[in-house]
């Protein structure tokens, strides 16, 4: 079955870069997403990448996809304290709208 | 454009009762999906509705049901509540099959 794995916790200092990693098992995944969840809030879509792409950049965010290893990463440049949140990786298989999520990575940014 | 709205935001119910949660998608979106979020299981897919038809269903018991109206608003119902149903219920809307899904703020359900 489908499975998405993430490390649970990452701590960085303000101004550093953060890299959050994710692995998935479904080889038919066609879309991979990154969502952000702040305490008491819903999920905010940050960015997504099609499986035929290697990289996508959007302002401070860079997504890298290694399809051979089924590895996805999210790099946040110049991390700010406001970036502290839980980050979820999710995958969607072609033809289906269902998202399969990882357990989330808690990012803590200290001043 | 207004985002996804969910009502109520917080709910406290007793075991054995039933509950109905509501979700209004982004204007023009026809697909609504529901997810349950708990600390132990994380985010799990419940079901998805598109143009008033259930298009996909997750692995949840029959106590969990839903529907979608002609204006794309959706409701989910949980009957005979159990303590383990305590969770954040999230609704997501999209315009169709391929597009990204936008989530609402969720309804926090506590079952006592």
PDB file of C-alpha atoms in Angstrom:
ATOM      1  CA  UNK A   1       0.000   0.000   0.000  1.00  0.00           C
ATOM      2  CA  UNK A   2       0.897   3.623  -0.124  1.00  0.00           C
ATOM      3  CA  UNK A   3       3.128   5.007   2.582  1.00  0.00           C
ATOM      4  CA  UNK A   4       4.686   8.411   3.151  1.00  0.00           C
ATOM      5  CA  UNK A   5       7.467   8.804   5.699  1.00  0.00           C
ATOM      6  CA  UNK A   6       8.883  11.954   7.258  1.00  0.00           C
ATOM      7  CA  UNK A   7      11.269  12.704  10.082  1.00  0.00           C
ATOM      8  CA  UNK A   8       9.334  13.975  13.086  1.00  0.00           C
ATOM      9  CA  UNK A   9      11.315  16.977  14.221  1.00  0.00           C
ATOM     10  CA  UNK A  10      13.727  19.627  12.935  1.00  0.00           C
ATOM     11  CA  UNK A  11      15.245  22.506  14.851  1.00  0.00           C
ATOM     12  CA  UNK A  12      17.062  25.402  13.159  1.00  0.00           C
ATOM     13  CA  UNK A  13      18.183  28.916  13.969  1.00  0.00           C
ATOM     14  CA  UNK A  14      16.574  31.953  12.418  1.00  0.00           C
ATOM     15  CA  UNK A  15      18.277  32.865   9.157  1.00  0.00           C
ATOM     16  CA  UNK A  16      19.490  29.327   8.451  1.00  0.00           C
ATOM     17  CA  UNK A  17      18.088  27.091   5.732  1.00  0.00           C
ATOM     18  CA  UNK A  18      15.734  24.269   6.691  1.00  0.00           C
ATOM     19  CA  UNK A  19      15.474  21.026   4.765  1.00  0.00           C
ATOM     20  CA  UNK A  20      12.530  18.734   5.420  1.00  0.00           C
ATOM     21  CA  UNK A  21      12.671  15.288   3.853  1.00  0.00           C
ATOM     22  CA  UNK A  22       9.996  12.847   2.773  1.00  0.00           C
ATOM     23  CA  UNK A  23       9.966   9.411   1.164  1.00  0.00           C
ATOM     24  CA  UNK A  24       7.029   7.723  -0.506  1.00  0.00           C
ATOM     25  CA  UNK A  25       6.404   4.246  -1.811  1.00  0.00           C
ATOM     26  CA  UNK A  26       3.716   4.573  -4.460  1.00  0.00           C
ATOM     27  CA  UNK A  27       5.513   4.525  -7.792  1.00  0.00           C
ATOM     28  CA  UNK A  28       2.382   5.748  -9.548  1.00  0.00           C
ATOM     29  CA  UNK A  29       2.322   8.981  -7.546  1.00  0.00           C
ATOM     30  CA  UNK A  30       1.967  11.840  -9.951  1.00  0.00           C
ATOM     31  CA  UNK A  31       1.620  14.834  -7.648  1.00  0.00           C
ATOM     32  CA  UNK A  32       3.523  15.538  -4.459  1.00  0.00           C
ATOM     33  CA  UNK A  33       2.547  18.306  -2.085  1.00  0.00           C
ATOM     34  CA  UNK A  34       3.830  20.233   0.874  1.00  0.00           C
ATOM     35  CA  UNK A  35       1.359  21.613   3.401  1.00  0.00           C
ATOM     36  CA  UNK A  36       1.983  23.739   6.503  1.00  0.00           C
ATOM     37  CA  UNK A  37      -0.113  23.529   9.663  1.00  0.00           C
ATOM     38  CA  UNK A  38       0.127  26.090  12.434  1.00  0.00           C
ATOM     39  CA  UNK A  39      -1.334  25.372  15.907  1.00  0.00           C
ATOM     40  CA  UNK A  40      -5.112  25.257  15.877  1.00  0.00           C
ATOM     41  CA  UNK A  41      -5.317  25.826  12.146  1.00  0.00           C
ATOM     42  CA  UNK A  42      -6.071  23.834   9.006  1.00  0.00           C
ATOM     43  CA  UNK A  43      -3.572  22.923   6.310  1.00  0.00           C
ATOM     44  CA  UNK A  44      -2.059  25.604   4.121  1.00  0.00           C
ATOM     45  CA  UNK A  45      -0.903  24.471   0.687  1.00  0.00           C
ATOM     46  CA  UNK A  46       2.680  25.674   0.240  1.00  0.00           C
ATOM     47  CA  UNK A  47       3.669  24.164  -3.061  1.00  0.00           C
ATOM     48  CA  UNK A  48       3.411  21.039  -5.161  1.00  0.00           C
ATOM     49  CA  UNK A  49       5.412  19.318  -7.862  1.00  0.00           C
ATOM     50  CA  UNK A  50       4.505  17.036 -10.728  1.00  0.00           C
ATOM     51  CA  UNK A  51       6.356  13.746 -10.803  1.00  0.00           C
ATOM     52  CA  UNK A  52       7.942  14.558 -14.167  1.00  0.00           C
ATOM     53  CA  UNK A  53       9.771  17.514 -12.614  1.00  0.00           C
ATOM     54  CA  UNK A  54      13.017  17.457 -10.658  1.00  0.00           C
ATOM     55  CA  UNK A  55      12.818  20.816  -8.996  1.00  0.00           C
ATOM     56  CA  UNK A  56      10.440  23.664  -8.347  1.00  0.00           C
ATOM     57  CA  UNK A  57      11.279  27.007  -6.778  1.00  0.00           C
ATOM     58  CA  UNK A  58       8.792  29.441  -5.303  1.00  0.00           C
ATOM     59  CA  UNK A  59      10.312  32.428  -3.472  1.00  0.00           C
ATOM     60  CA  UNK A  60      11.992  31.007  -0.321  1.00  0.00           C
ATOM     61  CA  UNK A  61      10.797  27.477  -1.037  1.00  0.00           C
ATOM     62  CA  UNK A  62      12.629  24.917  -3.161  1.00  0.00           C
ATOM     63  CA  UNK A  63      11.232  21.453  -3.768  1.00  0.00           C
ATOM     64  CA  UNK A  64      13.527  18.697  -5.000  1.00  0.00           C
ATOM     65  CA  UNK A  65      12.219  15.374  -6.285  1.00  0.00           C
ATOM     66  CA  UNK A  66      14.309  12.257  -6.796  1.00  0.00           C
ATOM     67  CA  UNK A  67      11.848   9.964  -8.490  1.00  0.00           C
ATOM     68  CA  UNK A  68      14.278   7.036  -8.659  1.00  0.00           C
ATOM     69  CA  UNK A  69      14.682   7.024  -4.865  1.00  0.00           C
ATOM     70  CA  UNK A  70      11.111   8.263  -4.256  1.00  0.00           C
ATOM     71  CA  UNK A  71      12.530  11.084  -2.162  1.00  0.00           C
ATOM     72  CA  UNK A  72      11.069  14.564  -1.848  1.00  0.00           C
ATOM     73  CA  UNK A  73      12.537  17.498   0.036  1.00  0.00           C
ATOM     74  CA  UNK A  74      11.426  20.995   0.941  1.00  0.00           C
ATOM     75  CA  UNK A  75      14.088  23.630   1.485  1.00  0.00           C
ATOM     76  CA  UNK A  76      13.127  26.869   3.212  1.00  0.00           C
ATOM     77  CA  UNK A  77      15.721  29.582   2.738  1.00  0.00           C
ATOM     78  CA  UNK A  78      16.317  32.235   5.396  1.00  0.00           C
ATOM     79  CA  UNK A  79      14.026  30.489   7.876  1.00  0.00           C
ATOM     80  CA  UNK A  80      12.026  32.812  10.125  1.00  0.00           C
ATOM     81  CA  UNK A  81      10.358  32.235  13.495  1.00  0.00           C
ATOM     82  CA  UNK A  82       7.025  32.485  11.681  1.00  0.00           C
ATOM     83  CA  UNK A  83       7.965  29.351   9.758  1.00  0.00           C
ATOM     84  CA  UNK A  84       7.672  27.313  12.964  1.00  0.00           C
ATOM     85  CA  UNK A  85       4.877  24.831  12.248  1.00  0.00           C
ATOM     86  CA  UNK A  86       4.225  21.237  11.244  1.00  0.00           C
ATOM     87  CA  UNK A  87       4.986  20.450   7.613  1.00  0.00           C
ATOM     88  CA  UNK A  88       3.210  17.622   5.840  1.00  0.00           C
ATOM     89  CA  UNK A  89       4.278  15.847   2.712  1.00  0.00           C
ATOM     90  CA  UNK A  90       1.449  14.273   0.692  1.00  0.00           C
ATOM     91  CA  UNK A  91       1.177  12.281  -2.482  1.00  0.00           C
ATOM     92  CA  UNK A  92      -1.648  11.768  -4.936  1.00  0.00           C
ATOM     93  CA  UNK A  93      -1.972   8.992  -7.461  1.00  0.00           C
ATOM     94  CA  UNK A  94      -3.063   9.794 -10.996  1.00  0.00           C
ATOM     95  CA  UNK A  95      -6.781   9.432 -11.482  1.00  0.00           C
ATOM     96  CA  UNK A  96      -7.572   9.769  -7.800  1.00  0.00           C
ATOM     97  CA  UNK A  97      -8.151  12.835  -5.684  1.00  0.00           C
ATOM     98  CA  UNK A  98      -7.188  11.214  -2.392  1.00  0.00           C
ATOM     99  CA  UNK A  99      -4.121  12.583  -0.632  1.00  0.00           C
ATOM    100  CA  UNK A 100      -1.931  10.264   1.429  1.00  0.00           C
ATOM    101  CA  UNK A 101      -0.081  12.211   4.094  1.00  0.00           C
ATOM    102  CA  UNK A 102       3.056  11.661   6.099  1.00  0.00           C
ATOM    103  CA  UNK A 103       2.920  12.079   9.877  1.00  0.00           C
ATOM    104  CA  UNK A 104       4.351  15.593   9.606  1.00  0.00           C
ATOM    105  CA  UNK A 105       7.643  17.233  10.560  1.00  0.00           C
ATOM    106  CA  UNK A 106       7.601  19.748  13.369  1.00  0.00           C
ATOM    107  CA  UNK A 107       9.909  22.641  12.491  1.00  0.00           C
ATOM    108  CA  UNK A 108      11.083  24.761  15.397  1.00  0.00           C
ATOM    109  CA  UNK A 109      12.902  27.992  14.548  1.00  0.00           C
ATOM    110  CA  UNK A 110      14.768  29.650  17.368  1.00  0.00           C
ATOM    111  CA  UNK A 111      15.858  33.300  17.371  1.00  0.00           C
TER     112      UNK A 111
ATOM    113  CA  UNK B   1     -12.222  34.793  -3.179  1.00  0.00           C
ATOM    114  CA  UNK B   2     -13.392  33.332   0.130  1.00  0.00           C
ATOM    115  CA  UNK B   3     -11.645  30.197   1.354  1.00  0.00           C
ATOM    116  CA  UNK B   4     -13.065  26.927   2.574  1.00  0.00           C
ATOM    117  CA  UNK B   5     -15.310  27.394   5.584  1.00  0.00           C
ATOM    118  CA  UNK B   6     -16.267  24.790   8.154  1.00  0.00           C
ATOM    119  CA  UNK B   7     -18.890  24.957  10.859  1.00  0.00           C
ATOM    120  CA  UNK B   8     -18.919  24.606  13.733  1.00  0.00           C
ATOM    121  CA  UNK B   9     -15.274  25.149  14.660  1.00  0.00           C
ATOM    122  CA  UNK B  10     -15.577  23.354  17.988  1.00  0.00           C
ATOM    123  CA  UNK B  11     -17.990  20.722  19.211  1.00  0.00           C
ATOM    124  CA  UNK B  12     -18.333  18.658  22.362  1.00  0.00           C
ATOM    125  CA  UNK B  13     -20.534  15.576  22.268  1.00  0.00           C
ATOM    126  CA  UNK B  14     -21.231  12.580  24.477  1.00  0.00           C
ATOM    127  CA  UNK B  15     -20.626   8.949  23.556  1.00  0.00           C
ATOM    128  CA  UNK B  16     -23.543   7.495  21.656  1.00  0.00           C
ATOM    129  CA  UNK B  17     -24.717  10.797  20.224  1.00  0.00           C
ATOM    130  CA  UNK B  18     -24.479  11.746  16.587  1.00  0.00           C
ATOM    131  CA  UNK B  19     -22.956  14.819  14.991  1.00  0.00           C
ATOM    132  CA  UNK B  20     -23.161  16.674  11.674  1.00  0.00           C
ATOM    133  CA  UNK B  21     -20.323  18.825  10.384  1.00  0.00           C
ATOM    134  CA  UNK B  22     -20.605  21.253   7.501  1.00  0.00           C
ATOM    135  CA  UNK B  23     -18.184  22.407   4.827  1.00  0.00           C
ATOM    136  CA  UNK B  24     -18.581  25.131   2.220  1.00  0.00           C
ATOM    137  CA  UNK B  25     -15.988  24.860  -0.561  1.00  0.00           C
ATOM    138  CA  UNK B  26     -14.359  27.666  -2.473  1.00  0.00           C
ATOM    139  CA  UNK B  27     -16.780  29.182  -4.966  1.00  0.00           C
ATOM    140  CA  UNK B  28     -16.682  27.235  -8.223  1.00  0.00           C
ATOM    141  CA  UNK B  29     -15.105  24.132  -6.699  1.00  0.00           C
ATOM    142  CA  UNK B  30     -17.087  20.956  -7.187  1.00  0.00           C
ATOM    143  CA  UNK B  31     -15.010  18.456  -5.235  1.00  0.00           C
ATOM    144  CA  UNK B  32     -15.055  18.200  -1.450  1.00  0.00           C
ATOM    145  CA  UNK B  33     -12.927  15.757   0.522  1.00  0.00           C
ATOM    146  CA  UNK B  34     -12.987  15.010   4.236  1.00  0.00           C
ATOM    147  CA  UNK B  35     -10.045  13.992   6.405  1.00  0.00           C
ATOM    148  CA  UNK B  36      -9.722  13.008  10.049  1.00  0.00           C
ATOM    149  CA  UNK B  37      -6.646  14.158  11.946  1.00  0.00           C
ATOM    150  CA  UNK B  38      -5.626  12.549  15.241  1.00  0.00           C
ATOM    151  CA  UNK B  39      -2.292  12.564  17.085  1.00  0.00           C
ATOM    152  CA  UNK B  40      -1.977   8.800  16.773  1.00  0.00           C
ATOM    153  CA  UNK B  41      -3.109   8.135  13.208  1.00  0.00           C
ATOM    154  CA  UNK B  42      -2.274  11.452  11.591  1.00  0.00           C
ATOM    155  CA  UNK B  43      -4.334  12.552   8.601  1.00  0.00           C
ATOM    156  CA  UNK B  44      -6.638   9.923   7.183  1.00  0.00           C
ATOM    157  CA  UNK B  45      -8.943  10.207   4.202  1.00  0.00           C
ATOM    158  CA  UNK B  46     -12.650   9.733   4.912  1.00  0.00           C
ATOM    159  CA  UNK B  47     -14.435  10.345   1.603  1.00  0.00           C
ATOM    160  CA  UNK B  48     -14.678  12.590  -1.407  1.00  0.00           C
ATOM    161  CA  UNK B  49     -17.721  14.008  -3.153  1.00  0.00           C
ATOM    162  CA  UNK B  50     -17.876  15.418  -6.649  1.00  0.00           C
ATOM    163  CA  UNK B  51     -21.069  16.821  -8.142  1.00  0.00           C
ATOM    164  CA  UNK B  52     -23.197  15.304  -5.359  1.00  0.00           C
ATOM    165  CA  UNK B  53     -21.745  11.790  -5.850  1.00  0.00           C
ATOM    166  CA  UNK B  54     -19.380   9.976  -3.536  1.00  0.00           C
ATOM    167  CA  UNK B  55     -16.376   9.324  -5.709  1.00  0.00           C
ATOM    168  CA  UNK B  56     -13.984   7.745  -3.253  1.00  0.00           C
ATOM    169  CA  UNK B  57     -14.152   6.375   0.279  1.00  0.00           C
ATOM    170  CA  UNK B  58     -11.540   5.683   2.909  1.00  0.00           C
ATOM    171  CA  UNK B  59     -11.349   2.835   5.364  1.00  0.00           C
ATOM    172  CA  UNK B  60     -13.775   4.036   8.027  1.00  0.00           C
ATOM    173  CA  UNK B  61     -16.817   2.267   9.529  1.00  0.00           C
ATOM    174  CA  UNK B  62     -20.314   2.885   8.240  1.00  0.00           C
ATOM    175  CA  UNK B  63     -20.987   5.225  11.175  1.00  0.00           C
ATOM    176  CA  UNK B  64     -19.205   7.838   9.099  1.00  0.00           C
ATOM    177  CA  UNK B  65     -21.255   9.144   6.207  1.00  0.00           C
ATOM    178  CA  UNK B  66     -21.495  12.224   4.088  1.00  0.00           C
ATOM    179  CA  UNK B  67     -23.346  13.979   1.359  1.00  0.00           C
ATOM    180  CA  UNK B  68     -22.986  16.878  -1.008  1.00  0.00           C
ATOM    181  CA  UNK B  69     -25.632  19.327  -2.090  1.00  0.00           C
ATOM    182  CA  UNK B  70     -26.234  20.910  -5.477  1.00  0.00           C
ATOM    183  CA  UNK B  71     -24.377  24.055  -4.382  1.00  0.00           C
ATOM    184  CA  UNK B  72     -21.324  21.848  -3.596  1.00  0.00           C
ATOM    185  CA  UNK B  73     -21.651  22.340   0.153  1.00  0.00           C
ATOM    186  CA  UNK B  74     -20.984  19.101   1.991  1.00  0.00           C
ATOM    187  CA  UNK B  75     -21.919  17.602   5.309  1.00  0.00           C
ATOM    188  CA  UNK B  76     -20.477  14.654   7.130  1.00  0.00           C
ATOM    189  CA  UNK B  77     -22.297  12.743   9.828  1.00  0.00           C
ATOM    190  CA  UNK B  78     -20.956  10.488  12.534  1.00  0.00           C
ATOM    191  CA  UNK B  79     -23.487   8.352  14.374  1.00  0.00           C
ATOM    192  CA  UNK B  80     -23.112   6.535  17.692  1.00  0.00           C
ATOM    193  CA  UNK B  81     -20.047   8.542  18.651  1.00  0.00           C
ATOM    194  CA  UNK B  82     -17.115   6.808  20.323  1.00  0.00           C
ATOM    195  CA  UNK B  83     -14.303   8.342  22.365  1.00  0.00           C
ATOM    196  CA  UNK B  84     -11.918   7.517  19.530  1.00  0.00           C
ATOM    197  CA  UNK B  85     -13.838   9.793  17.175  1.00  0.00           C
ATOM    198  CA  UNK B  86     -12.368  12.793  18.967  1.00  0.00           C
ATOM    199  CA  UNK B  87     -10.326  14.490  16.273  1.00  0.00           C
ATOM    200  CA  UNK B  88      -9.885  17.475  14.016  1.00  0.00           C
ATOM    201  CA  UNK B  89     -12.057  16.991  10.935  1.00  0.00           C
ATOM    202  CA  UNK B  90     -10.733  18.786   7.903  1.00  0.00           C
ATOM    203  CA  UNK B  91     -12.525  19.530   4.694  1.00  0.00           C
ATOM    204  CA  UNK B  92     -10.723  20.244   1.428  1.00  0.00           C
ATOM    205  CA  UNK B  93     -12.064  21.585  -1.837  1.00  0.00           C
ATOM    206  CA  UNK B  94     -10.737  21.465  -5.358  1.00  0.00           C
ATOM    207  CA  UNK B  95     -12.106  22.234  -8.775  1.00  0.00           C
ATOM    208  CA  UNK B  96     -11.756  18.687 -10.042  1.00  0.00           C
ATOM    209  CA  UNK B  97      -9.534  15.678 -10.338  1.00  0.00           C
ATOM    210  CA  UNK B  98      -6.138  17.149 -10.985  1.00  0.00           C
ATOM    211  CA  UNK B  99      -6.061  20.359  -9.035  1.00  0.00           C
ATOM    212  CA  UNK B 100      -4.538  21.069  -5.671  1.00  0.00           C
ATOM    213  CA  UNK B 101      -6.774  20.811  -2.632  1.00  0.00           C
ATOM    214  CA  UNK B 102      -7.380  23.754  -0.320  1.00  0.00           C
ATOM    215  CA  UNK B 103      -8.219  23.002   3.279  1.00  0.00           C
ATOM    216  CA  UNK B 104     -10.574  24.668   5.704  1.00  0.00           C
ATOM    217  CA  UNK B 105      -9.702  25.454   9.347  1.00  0.00           C
ATOM    218  CA  UNK B 106     -11.302  22.244  10.573  1.00  0.00           C
ATOM    219  CA  UNK B 107     -13.878  21.276  13.171  1.00  0.00           C
ATOM    220  CA  UNK B 108     -12.466  20.119  16.496  1.00  0.00           C
ATOM    221  CA  UNK B 109     -14.741  17.360  17.816  1.00  0.00           C
ATOM    222  CA  UNK B 110     -14.382  16.185  21.399  1.00  0.00           C
ATOM    223  CA  UNK B 111     -16.331  13.128  22.513  1.00  0.00           C
ATOM    224  CA  UNK B 112     -16.708  12.649  26.277  1.00  0.00           C
TER     225      UNK B 112
END
